[in-house]
PDB file of C-alpha atoms and ligand atoms in Angstrom:
ATOM      1  CA  MET A  45     -39.175 100.677 195.028  1.00 79.00           C
ATOM      2  CA  THR A  46     -40.529  99.017 198.458  1.00 94.00           C
ATOM      3  CA  TYR A  47     -37.871  96.463 200.603  1.00 98.00           C
ATOM      4  CA  HIS A  48     -39.457  93.314 200.396  1.00 98.00           C
ATOM      5  CA  GLY A  49     -37.453  90.801 202.459  1.00 98.00           C
ATOM      6  CA  ARG A  50     -38.202  87.384 202.909  1.00 98.00           C
ATOM      7  CA  PHE A  51     -37.469  83.989 205.540  1.00 98.00           C
ATOM      8  CA  ALA A  52     -38.081  81.080 202.732  1.00 98.00           C
ATOM      9  CA  PRO A  53     -37.607  77.752 205.312  1.00 98.00           C
ATOM     10  CA  SER A  54     -37.415  74.425 204.417  1.00 97.00           C
ATOM     11  CA  PRO A  55     -39.500  71.716 206.512  1.00 97.00           C
ATOM     12  CA  THR A  56     -37.131  69.652 206.811  1.00 95.00           C
ATOM     13  CA  GLY A  57     -37.889  69.905 210.648  1.00 95.00           C
ATOM     14  CA  LYS A  58     -39.430  71.895 213.287  1.00 95.00           C
ATOM     15  CA  LEU A  59     -38.042  75.522 213.717  1.00 96.00           C
ATOM     16  CA  HIS A  60     -34.615  75.952 215.357  1.00 94.00           C
ATOM     17  CA  PHE A  61     -32.554  79.033 217.118  1.00 94.00           C
ATOM     18  CA  GLY A  62     -30.211  78.773 213.677  1.00 93.00           C
ATOM     19  CA  SER A  63     -33.091  79.398 211.620  1.00 95.00           C
ATOM     20  CA  LEU A  64     -35.024  81.804 214.282  1.00 97.00           C
ATOM     21  CA  VAL A  65     -31.959  84.038 214.181  1.00 96.00           C
ATOM     22  CA  ALA A  66     -32.290  84.212 210.152  1.00 97.00           C
ATOM     23  CA  ALA A  67     -35.795  85.068 210.810  1.00 98.00           C
ATOM     24  CA  VAL A  68     -35.537  87.474 213.330  1.00 98.00           C
ATOM     25  CA  GLY A  69     -32.779  88.798 211.438  1.00 97.00           C
ATOM     26  CA  SER A  70     -34.503  89.193 208.122  1.00 98.00           C
ATOM     27  CA  TRP A  71     -37.558  90.689 209.947  1.00 98.00           C
ATOM     28  CA  LEU A  72     -35.816  93.542 211.554  1.00 98.00           C
ATOM     29  CA  CYS A  73     -33.958  94.692 208.447  1.00 97.00           C
ATOM     30  CA  ALA A  74     -37.862  94.617 206.619  1.00 98.00           C
ATOM     31  CA  ARG A  75     -39.624  96.660 209.439  1.00 98.00           C
ATOM     32  CA  HIS A  76     -36.563  99.116 209.450  1.00 97.00           C
ATOM     33  CA  ALA A  77     -36.550  99.966 206.383  1.00 97.00           C
ATOM     34  CA  GLY A  78     -40.817 100.172 206.376  1.00 97.00           C
ATOM     35  CA  GLY A  79     -40.941  97.339 203.856  1.00 98.00           C
ATOM     36  CA  GLN A  80     -42.724  93.904 203.647  1.00 98.00           C
ATOM     37  CA  TRP A  81     -41.265  91.084 205.289  1.00 98.00           C
ATOM     38  CA  LEU A  82     -42.619  87.495 203.528  1.00 98.00           C
ATOM     39  CA  VAL A  83     -42.402  83.965 204.075  1.00 98.00           C
ATOM     40  CA  ARG A  84     -41.876  81.348 201.792  1.00 98.00           C
ATOM     41  CA  MET A  85     -42.001  77.813 202.545  1.00 98.00           C
ATOM     42  CA  GLU A  86     -39.579  75.960 200.300  1.00 98.00           C
ATOM     43  CA  ASP A  87     -41.475  73.128 199.997  1.00 98.00           C
ATOM     44  CA  ILE A  88     -39.769  71.244 196.578  1.00 96.00           C
ATOM     45  CA  ASP A  89     -37.592  68.489 197.960  1.00 95.00           C
ATOM     46  CA  PRO A  90     -40.283  65.940 199.065  1.00 93.00           C
ATOM     47  CA  PRO A  91     -37.482  63.390 200.073  1.00 92.00           C
ATOM     48  CA  ARG A  92     -35.792  65.618 202.452  1.00 94.00           C
ATOM     49  CA  GLU A  93     -39.031  66.746 204.177  1.00 96.00           C
ATOM     50  CA  VAL A  94     -40.538  65.833 207.578  1.00 96.00           C
ATOM     51  CA  ALA A  95     -44.489  65.847 207.195  1.00 96.00           C
ATOM     52  CA  GLY A  96     -46.282  68.292 209.647  1.00 97.00           C
ATOM     53  CA  ALA A  97     -42.976  70.595 209.829  1.00 97.00           C
ATOM     54  CA  ALA A  98     -44.234  73.055 207.443  1.00 98.00           C
ATOM     55  CA  ALA A  99     -47.597  73.947 209.476  1.00 98.00           C
ATOM     56  CA  ASP A 100     -45.287  73.831 212.666  1.00 98.00           C
ATOM     57  CA  ILE A 101     -42.611  76.512 211.539  1.00 98.00           C
ATOM     58  CA  LEU A 102     -45.784  78.420 210.485  1.00 98.00           C
ATOM     59  CA  ALA A 103     -47.321  78.292 213.728  1.00 98.00           C
ATOM     60  CA  THR A 104     -44.065  78.926 215.593  1.00 98.00           C
ATOM     61  CA  LEU A 105     -43.181  81.841 213.845  1.00 98.00           C
ATOM     62  CA  PRO A 106     -46.016  84.326 215.323  1.00 98.00           C
ATOM     63  CA  ALA A 107     -44.917  82.964 218.503  1.00 98.00           C
ATOM     64  CA  PHE A 108     -42.169  84.643 218.236  1.00 98.00           C
ATOM     65  CA  GLY A 109     -43.719  87.870 217.275  1.00 98.00           C
ATOM     66  CA  LEU A 110     -42.781  87.378 213.478  1.00 98.00           C
ATOM     67  CA  ILE A 111     -46.157  88.263 211.793  1.00 98.00           C
ATOM     68  CA  ALA A 112     -45.726  88.119 208.108  1.00 98.00           C
ATOM     69  CA  ASP A 113     -47.594  90.732 205.489  1.00 98.00           C
ATOM     70  CA  ALA A 114     -49.055  88.399 203.103  1.00 98.00           C
ATOM     71  CA  PRO A 115     -49.745  84.363 203.449  1.00 98.00           C
ATOM     72  CA  PRO A 116     -47.175  82.241 202.963  1.00 98.00           C
ATOM     73  CA  LEU A 117     -45.525  81.311 199.297  1.00 98.00           C
ATOM     74  CA  TYR A 118     -45.433  77.423 199.004  1.00 98.00           C
ATOM     75  CA  GLN A 119     -43.251  76.306 196.583  1.00 98.00           C
ATOM     76  CA  SER A 120     -44.802  73.119 195.739  1.00 98.00           C
ATOM     77  CA  GLN A 121     -47.862  75.233 194.464  1.00 98.00           C
ATOM     78  CA  ARG A 122     -45.196  77.110 191.721  1.00 98.00           C
ATOM     79  CA  MET A 123     -44.309  73.870 189.299  1.00 98.00           C
ATOM     80  CA  ALA A 124     -45.927  76.136 186.378  1.00 98.00           C
ATOM     81  CA  ALA A 125     -43.463  79.158 186.917  1.00 98.00           C
ATOM     82  CA  TYR A 126     -40.509  76.798 187.093  1.00 98.00           C
ATOM     83  CA  ASP A 127     -41.488  74.965 184.456  1.00 98.00           C
ATOM     84  CA  THR A 128     -41.560  78.358 182.540  1.00 98.00           C
ATOM     85  CA  ALA A 129     -38.304  79.583 183.546  1.00 98.00           C
ATOM     86  CA  PHE A 130     -36.871  75.736 182.469  1.00 98.00           C
ATOM     87  CA  GLU A 131     -38.016  76.261 178.969  1.00 98.00           C
ATOM     88  CA  GLN A 132     -37.073  79.765 179.096  1.00 98.00           C
ATOM     89  CA  LEU A 133     -33.503  78.469 179.651  1.00 98.00           C
ATOM     90  CA  ARG A 134     -33.892  75.330 177.204  1.00 98.00           C
ATOM     91  CA  GLU A 135     -35.032  77.413 174.542  1.00 98.00           C
ATOM     92  CA  ALA A 136     -31.953  80.103 174.812  1.00 98.00           C
ATOM     93  CA  ASP A 137     -29.751  76.534 174.837  1.00 98.00           C
ATOM     94  CA  LEU A 138     -28.445  77.357 178.450  1.00 98.00           C
ATOM     95  CA  LEU A 139     -29.852  73.774 179.668  1.00 98.00           C
ATOM     96  CA  PHE A 140     -28.134  70.297 178.720  1.00 97.00           C
ATOM     97  CA  PRO A 141     -29.313  66.740 179.686  1.00 96.00           C
ATOM     98  CA  CYS A 142     -26.719  64.548 181.722  1.00 95.00           C
ATOM     99  CA  THR A 143     -26.770  61.270 182.719  1.00 93.00           C
ATOM    100  CA  CYS A 144     -23.131  61.732 184.436  1.00 92.00           C
ATOM    101  CA  SER A 145     -22.717  59.803 187.893  1.00 88.00           C
ATOM    102  CA  ARG A 146     -21.149  61.261 190.843  1.00 87.00           C
ATOM    103  CA  SER A 147     -18.664  58.368 191.073  1.00 88.00           C
ATOM    104  CA  GLN A 148     -17.643  59.573 187.256  1.00 87.00           C
ATOM    105  CA  LEU A 149     -17.370  62.864 188.271  1.00 89.00           C
ATOM    106  CA  ALA A 150     -15.108  62.152 190.760  1.00 88.00           C
ATOM    107  CA  THR A 151     -11.954  62.786 188.689  1.00 84.00           C
ATOM    108  CA  SER A 152     -13.077  66.023 188.452  1.00 85.00           C
ATOM    109  CA  GLY A 153     -13.513  66.749 191.932  1.00 88.00           C
ATOM    110  CA  GLY A 154     -17.475  65.973 191.538  1.00 90.00           C
ATOM    111  CA  ILE A 155     -17.548  69.097 189.123  1.00 94.00           C
ATOM    112  CA  HIS A 156     -19.110  69.039 185.630  1.00 95.00           C
ATOM    113  CA  ARG A 157     -17.633  71.512 183.285  1.00 94.00           C
ATOM    114  CA  ASP A 158     -18.161  72.635 179.824  1.00 92.00           C
ATOM    115  CA  GLY A 159     -21.151  70.788 178.930  1.00 92.00           C
ATOM    116  CA  GLN A 160     -18.739  67.687 178.565  1.00 91.00           C
ATOM    117  CA  CYS A 161     -20.801  64.940 179.854  1.00 91.00           C
ATOM    118  CA  VAL A 162     -18.346  61.638 180.925  1.00 83.00           C
ATOM    119  CA  THR A 163     -21.168  59.655 179.648  1.00 77.00           C
ATOM    120  CA  ALA A 164     -22.811  59.312 176.337  1.00 75.00           C
ATOM    121  CA  GLY A 165     -26.461  59.713 177.613  1.00 66.00           C
ATOM    122  CA  GLU A 166     -28.283  56.310 178.893  1.00 73.00           C
ATOM    123  CA  PRO A 167     -31.543  56.166 177.167  1.00 76.00           C
ATOM    124  CA  ASP A 168     -33.240  54.253 179.932  1.00 80.00           C
ATOM    125  CA  ARG A 169     -32.072  56.631 182.503  1.00 84.00           C
ATOM    126  CA  SER A 170     -33.429  59.903 182.872  1.00 92.00           C
ATOM    127  CA  PRO A 171     -31.116  62.258 182.878  1.00 95.00           C
ATOM    128  CA  ALA A 172     -30.956  65.414 185.109  1.00 96.00           C
ATOM    129  CA  TRP A 173     -30.506  68.908 183.782  1.00 98.00           C
ATOM    130  CA  ARG A 174     -27.660  71.420 183.992  1.00 98.00           C
ATOM    131  CA  LEU A 175     -26.838  74.907 183.241  1.00 98.00           C
ATOM    132  CA  ARG A 176     -23.926  75.178 180.927  1.00 98.00           C
ATOM    133  CA  VAL A 177     -21.534  77.680 183.014  1.00 98.00           C
ATOM    134  CA  PRO A 178     -19.244  79.550 181.300  1.00 97.00           C
ATOM    135  CA  ASP A 179     -15.659  80.844 182.553  1.00 97.00           C
ATOM    136  CA  VAL A 180     -17.420  83.392 184.139  1.00 92.00           C
ATOM    137  CA  GLU A 181     -16.710  85.378 187.648  1.00 97.00           C
ATOM    138  CA  VAL A 182     -19.447  86.777 189.549  1.00 98.00           C
ATOM    139  CA  ALA A 183     -19.334  89.358 191.560  1.00 98.00           C
ATOM    140  CA  PHE A 184     -21.112  91.131 194.333  1.00 98.00           C
ATOM    141  CA  ASP A 185     -21.328  93.204 197.339  1.00 97.00           C
ATOM    142  CA  ASP A 186     -22.576  91.345 200.390  1.00 97.00           C
ATOM    143  CA  ALA A 187     -24.291  94.247 202.761  1.00 95.00           C
ATOM    144  CA  LEU A 188     -22.791  92.490 205.750  1.00 94.00           C
ATOM    145  CA  LEU A 189     -19.618  90.822 204.444  1.00 94.00           C
ATOM    146  CA  GLY A 190     -18.234  92.930 201.711  1.00 95.00           C
ATOM    147  CA  PRO A 191     -17.014  92.069 198.114  1.00 97.00           C
ATOM    148  CA  GLN A 192     -17.378  88.688 197.156  1.00 98.00           C
ATOM    149  CA  ARG A 193     -16.240  87.328 193.843  1.00 97.00           C
ATOM    150  CA  GLU A 194     -16.752  83.508 192.623  1.00 97.00           C
ATOM    151  CA  ASN A 195     -15.391  82.192 189.673  1.00 98.00           C
ATOM    152  CA  LEU A 196     -18.278  79.839 188.635  1.00 97.00           C
ATOM    153  CA  ARG A 197     -16.909  77.380 186.402  1.00 97.00           C
ATOM    154  CA  GLU A 198     -13.781  76.671 189.115  1.00 96.00           C
ATOM    155  CA  THR A 199     -16.309  76.171 192.005  1.00 96.00           C
ATOM    156  CA  VAL A 200     -19.574  74.728 190.796  1.00 96.00           C
ATOM    157  CA  GLY A 201     -19.428  74.329 187.251  1.00 97.00           C
ATOM    158  CA  ASP A 202     -22.770  73.194 185.463  1.00 98.00           C
ATOM    159  CA  PHE A 203     -24.594  72.873 188.391  1.00 98.00           C
ATOM    160  CA  VAL A 204     -28.038  71.149 188.244  1.00 98.00           C
ATOM    161  CA  ILE A 205     -31.245  72.794 187.689  1.00 98.00           C
ATOM    162  CA  ARG A 206     -33.545  70.005 187.185  1.00 98.00           C
ATOM    163  CA  ARG A 207     -32.900  66.531 188.763  1.00 97.00           C
ATOM    164  CA  ALA A 208     -32.765  63.364 187.926  1.00 95.00           C
ATOM    165  CA  ASP A 209     -35.885  62.593 190.079  1.00 95.00           C
ATOM    166  CA  GLY A 210     -37.905  65.506 188.368  1.00 96.00           C
ATOM    167  CA  HIS A 211     -37.603  67.911 191.430  1.00 97.00           C
ATOM    168  CA  TYR A 212     -36.312  71.395 190.354  1.00 98.00           C
ATOM    169  CA  SER A 213     -33.441  72.239 192.258  1.00 98.00           C
ATOM    170  CA  TYR A 214     -33.354  74.908 195.345  1.00 98.00           C
ATOM    171  CA  GLN A 215     -31.262  77.460 193.005  1.00 98.00           C
ATOM    172  CA  LEU A 216     -33.952  77.527 190.308  1.00 98.00           C
ATOM    173  CA  ALA A 217     -36.952  77.687 192.589  1.00 98.00           C
ATOM    174  CA  CYS A 218     -35.490  80.354 194.710  1.00 98.00           C
ATOM    175  CA  VAL A 219     -34.426  82.743 191.647  1.00 98.00           C
ATOM    176  CA  VAL A 220     -37.756  82.496 190.157  1.00 98.00           C
ATOM    177  CA  ASP A 221     -39.578  82.829 193.588  1.00 98.00           C
ATOM    178  CA  ASP A 222     -37.486  85.729 194.897  1.00 98.00           C
ATOM    179  CA  ALA A 223     -38.547  87.726 191.770  1.00 98.00           C
ATOM    180  CA  PHE A 224     -42.049  86.620 192.109  1.00 98.00           C
ATOM    181  CA  GLN A 225     -41.966  87.865 194.828  1.00 98.00           C
ATOM    182  CA  GLY A 226     -40.111  91.384 194.372  1.00 98.00           C
ATOM    183  CA  ILE A 227     -37.869  90.634 197.005  1.00 98.00           C
ATOM    184  CA  THR A 228     -35.441  93.224 196.666  1.00 98.00           C
ATOM    185  CA  ASP A 229     -33.041  92.177 199.987  1.00 98.00           C
ATOM    186  CA  VAL A 230     -32.208  88.866 200.972  1.00 98.00           C
ATOM    187  CA  VAL A 231     -30.737  88.301 204.366  1.00 98.00           C
ATOM    188  CA  ARG A 232     -30.190  84.744 205.473  1.00 97.00           C
ATOM    189  CA  GLY A 233     -27.501  82.696 206.805  1.00 95.00           C
ATOM    190  CA  GLN A 234     -23.724  82.096 205.647  1.00 94.00           C
ATOM    191  CA  ASP A 235     -24.275  78.755 204.835  1.00 93.00           C
ATOM    192  CA  LEU A 236     -26.016  80.016 201.692  1.00 97.00           C
ATOM    193  CA  LEU A 237     -23.506  82.515 200.489  1.00 97.00           C
ATOM    194  CA  GLU A 238     -22.225  79.810 198.177  1.00 96.00           C
ATOM    195  CA  SER A 239     -25.301  79.532 196.601  1.00 98.00           C
ATOM    196  CA  THR A 240     -25.401  83.588 195.824  1.00 98.00           C
ATOM    197  CA  ALA A 241     -23.147  83.258 193.030  1.00 98.00           C
ATOM    198  CA  ARG A 242     -25.119  80.816 190.888  1.00 98.00           C
ATOM    199  CA  GLN A 243     -28.375  82.608 192.144  1.00 98.00           C
ATOM    200  CA  ILE A 244     -26.858  86.189 190.115  1.00 98.00           C
ATOM    201  CA  TRP A 245     -25.860  84.155 187.317  1.00 98.00           C
ATOM    202  CA  LEU A 246     -28.962  82.541 186.788  1.00 98.00           C
ATOM    203  CA  GLN A 247     -31.217  85.946 187.667  1.00 98.00           C
ATOM    204  CA  ARG A 248     -28.950  87.129 184.483  1.00 98.00           C
ATOM    205  CA  CYS A 249     -29.879  84.146 182.235  1.00 98.00           C
ATOM    206  CA  LEU A 250     -33.478  84.543 183.170  1.00 98.00           C
ATOM    207  CA  GLU A 251     -33.178  88.346 182.789  1.00 98.00           C
ATOM    208  CA  LEU A 252     -34.359  88.715 186.228  1.00 98.00           C
ATOM    209  CA  PRO A 253     -33.390  91.414 188.964  1.00 98.00           C
ATOM    210  CA  THR A 254     -30.822  90.607 191.815  1.00 98.00           C
ATOM    211  CA  PRO A 255     -31.692  91.818 195.285  1.00 98.00           C
ATOM    212  CA  THR A 256     -29.396  92.722 197.677  1.00 98.00           C
ATOM    213  CA  TYR A 257     -27.800  90.138 199.857  1.00 98.00           C
ATOM    214  CA  ARG A 258     -26.740  90.119 203.526  1.00 97.00           C
ATOM    215  CA  HIS A 259     -25.528  86.818 204.956  1.00 96.00           C
ATOM    216  CA  LEU A 260     -25.698  86.622 208.768  1.00 96.00           C
ATOM    217  CA  PRO A 261     -23.068  84.785 210.964  1.00 92.00           C
ATOM    218  CA  LEU A 262     -24.084  80.972 211.587  1.00 90.00           C
ATOM    219  CA  VAL A 263     -25.089  79.707 215.034  1.00 89.00           C
ATOM    220  CA  LEU A 264     -22.578  77.019 216.001  1.00 84.00           C
ATOM    221  CA  ASP A 265     -22.973  74.476 218.978  1.00 77.00           C
ATOM    222  CA  GLY A 266     -20.425  74.066 221.387  1.00 72.00           C
ATOM    223  CA  GLU A 267     -18.251  71.867 219.061  1.00 73.00           C
ATOM    224  CA  GLY A 268     -18.213  74.147 216.126  1.00 75.00           C
ATOM    225  CA  ASN A 269     -20.785  72.796 214.280  1.00 76.00           C
ATOM    226  CA  LYS A 270     -23.452  74.444 212.328  1.00 74.00           C
ATOM    227  CA  LEU A 271     -26.783  74.082 213.999  1.00 71.00           C
ATOM    228  CA  SER A 272     -28.924  72.652 211.347  1.00 67.00           C
ATOM    229  CA  LYS A 273     -32.251  70.149 211.317  1.00 57.00           C
ATOM    230  CA  SER A 274     -30.583  67.741 209.510  1.00 56.00           C
ATOM    231  CA  THR A 275     -27.949  67.598 212.550  1.00 61.00           C
ATOM    232  CA  HIS A 276     -31.260  67.321 214.769  1.00 61.00           C
ATOM    233  CA  ALA A 277     -30.741  70.468 216.641  1.00 73.00           C
ATOM    234  CA  LEU A 278     -33.364  71.700 219.059  1.00 83.00           C
ATOM    235  CA  PRO A 279     -36.379  72.923 218.268  1.00 93.00           C
ATOM    236  CA  VAL A 280     -37.340  76.004 219.580  1.00 95.00           C
ATOM    237  CA  ASP A 281     -40.295  76.318 222.164  1.00 95.00           C
ATOM    238  CA  PRO A 282     -43.135  78.529 220.918  1.00 96.00           C
ATOM    239  CA  CYS A 283     -44.705  77.693 224.175  1.00 96.00           C
ATOM    240  CA  GLU A 284     -42.136  79.644 225.767  1.00 95.00           C
ATOM    241  CA  PRO A 285     -40.555  81.983 223.231  1.00 97.00           C
ATOM    242  CA  THR A 286     -39.270  85.024 225.488  1.00 96.00           C
ATOM    243  CA  PRO A 287     -35.768  83.549 226.692  1.00 95.00           C
ATOM    244  CA  THR A 288     -35.313  82.187 223.213  1.00 95.00           C
ATOM    245  CA  LEU A 289     -36.128  85.550 221.098  1.00 96.00           C
ATOM    246  CA  ARG A 290     -33.397  87.423 223.898  1.00 95.00           C
ATOM    247  CA  ARG A 291     -30.615  85.021 222.866  1.00 94.00           C
ATOM    248  CA  ALA A 292     -31.491  85.692 219.109  1.00 95.00           C
ATOM    249  CA  LEU A 293     -31.511  89.393 219.502  1.00 95.00           C
ATOM    250  CA  ALA A 294     -28.407  88.970 221.659  1.00 93.00           C
ATOM    251  CA  PHE A 295     -26.824  87.175 219.014  1.00 94.00           C
ATOM    252  CA  LEU A 296     -27.532  89.579 216.665  1.00 94.00           C
ATOM    253  CA  HIS A 297     -25.634  91.992 218.626  1.00 92.00           C
ATOM    254  CA  GLN A 298     -28.941  93.941 219.436  1.00 90.00           C
ATOM    255  CA  PRO A 299     -30.126  95.735 222.694  1.00 86.00           C
ATOM    256  CA  LEU A 300     -32.131  94.381 225.231  1.00 88.00           C
ATOM    257  CA  PRO A 301     -34.319  95.808 227.892  1.00 86.00           C
ATOM    258  CA  SER A 302     -33.343  94.954 231.519  1.00 85.00           C
ATOM    259  CA  SER A 303     -36.954  94.232 232.665  1.00 83.00           C
ATOM    260  CA  VAL A 304     -38.784  91.224 231.829  1.00 72.00           C
ATOM    261  CA  THR A 305     -41.054  91.508 228.664  1.00 84.00           C
ATOM    262  CA  GLY A 306     -42.894  89.964 226.213  1.00 93.00           C
ATOM    263  CA  VAL A 307     -41.605  89.555 222.312  1.00 96.00           C
ATOM    264  CA  GLU A 308     -43.440  92.616 220.774  1.00 95.00           C
ATOM    265  CA  GLU A 309     -41.776  94.715 223.029  1.00 94.00           C
ATOM    266  CA  LEU A 310     -38.524  92.469 222.865  1.00 95.00           C
ATOM    267  CA  LEU A 311     -38.931  93.012 218.877  1.00 96.00           C
ATOM    268  CA  ALA A 312     -39.642  96.829 219.539  1.00 95.00           C
ATOM    269  CA  HIS A 313     -37.033  97.798 221.719  1.00 94.00           C
ATOM    270  CA  ALA A 314     -34.625  96.171 219.167  1.00 94.00           C
ATOM    271  CA  LEU A 315     -36.396  97.864 216.178  1.00 95.00           C
ATOM    272  CA  ALA A 316     -35.974 100.982 217.946  1.00 94.00           C
ATOM    273  CA  ASP A 317     -32.141 101.451 217.753  1.00 87.00           C
ATOM    274  CA  PHE A 318     -31.816  99.166 214.931  1.00 92.00           C
ATOM    275  CA  ASP A 319     -28.826  99.616 212.714  1.00 88.00           C
ATOM    276  CA  PRO A 320     -28.614  96.778 210.099  1.00 89.00           C
ATOM    277  CA  ALA A 321     -24.993  97.363 209.946  1.00 83.00           C
ATOM    278  CA  LEU A 322     -24.228  96.461 213.189  1.00 83.00           C
ATOM    279  CA  MET A 323     -25.385  92.944 213.076  1.00 90.00           C
ATOM    280  CA  PRO A 324     -22.537  90.482 213.449  1.00 87.00           C
ATOM    281  CA  HIS A 325     -20.405  89.443 210.245  1.00 77.00           C
ATOM    282  CA  CYS A 326     -17.698  86.970 211.509  1.00 70.00           C
ATOM    283  CA  SER A 327     -18.369  83.334 210.887  1.00 52.00           C
ATOM    284  CA  GLY A 328     -18.366  81.089 213.833  1.00 50.00           C
ATOM    285  CA  SER A 329     -20.194  82.932 216.559  1.00 49.00           C
ATOM    286  CA  SER A 330     -21.714  80.884 219.247  1.00 49.00           C
ATOM    287  CA  VAL A 331     -24.281  80.898 221.531  1.00 49.00           C
ATOM    288  CA  THR A 332     -24.741  78.565 224.433  1.00 43.00           C
TER     289      THR A 332
HETATM  290  N1  LIG B 592     -34.536  76.883 202.035  1.00 91.41           N
HETATM  291  C1  LIG B 592     -33.510  77.263 202.469  1.00 91.41           C
HETATM  292  C2  LIG B 592     -33.273  76.969 203.863  1.00 91.41           C
HETATM  293  O1  LIG B 592     -33.727  76.858 204.949  1.00 91.41           O
HETATM  294  C3  LIG B 592     -33.087  78.863 202.878  1.00 91.41           C
HETATM  295  C4  LIG B 592     -33.471  79.666 201.603  1.00 91.41           C
HETATM  296  C5  LIG B 592     -32.846  80.827 201.200  1.00 91.41           C
HETATM  297  O2  LIG B 592     -33.220  81.756 202.288  1.00 91.41           O
HETATM  298  O3  LIG B 592     -32.397  81.219 200.288  1.00 91.41           O
HETATM  299  O4  LIG B 592     -32.118  76.402 204.209  1.00 91.41           O
END
């Protein structure tokens, strides 16, 4: 099967350095494998989105030499596929409606378990739909971090597939689209490691294939916090991509040419000796 990798940003702000590292890491792995590199715009959460961010991210990637092999897939245009997956789960009796509030779930650490709602359904409130999660341990090998295992009942319980506001969850959309795009290898930041067991479990429920996962260390700021759009990390500057791309490659432990070159040469230089196993795997790396 041909390697298919992807970069899947959410348009909650402009591309920042942490996201650039994930984009470059996934691009290098895909190109090294002679595979396809795809971009998916995860625009299914309008309350969190920033107007213009999707277009901005898509215009910024090529400035860093990151050219996708197909037009971007927009999750906002994939509702019919999520509806189908939702019905498949519902017909298999794997979903239930739930109107439990956060405060009602506080006594169980915010976790909903065993399909047992704290409240009887409230007819005038629209429910969220949760997946019935059994007492199951999901194990997988992360290509960078090694063996991982998680008991989903303990850690997340019955997780939300469709929110009360009608929006599908990231977990469902991600799993449906990774399968739709034929993704064989997911390379992304370690902040998403905690989603992986849920995604693998959903793949099993929907009879979809499980890709290989490789979670890259997060870029931290000077205070040890993850760079993120929500903490207003500075966007990368597409007008001056070379120094930033050098920093991204250095963060990924890739060799840099000593001469001053453009982004294409920098990427080609990194690719020439690229070994995915040599990318860093310890969490907490920081870059100034
Ligand atoms: N859209 C997610 C984010 O920007 C990433 C999803 C993924 O790579 O699976 O954090």
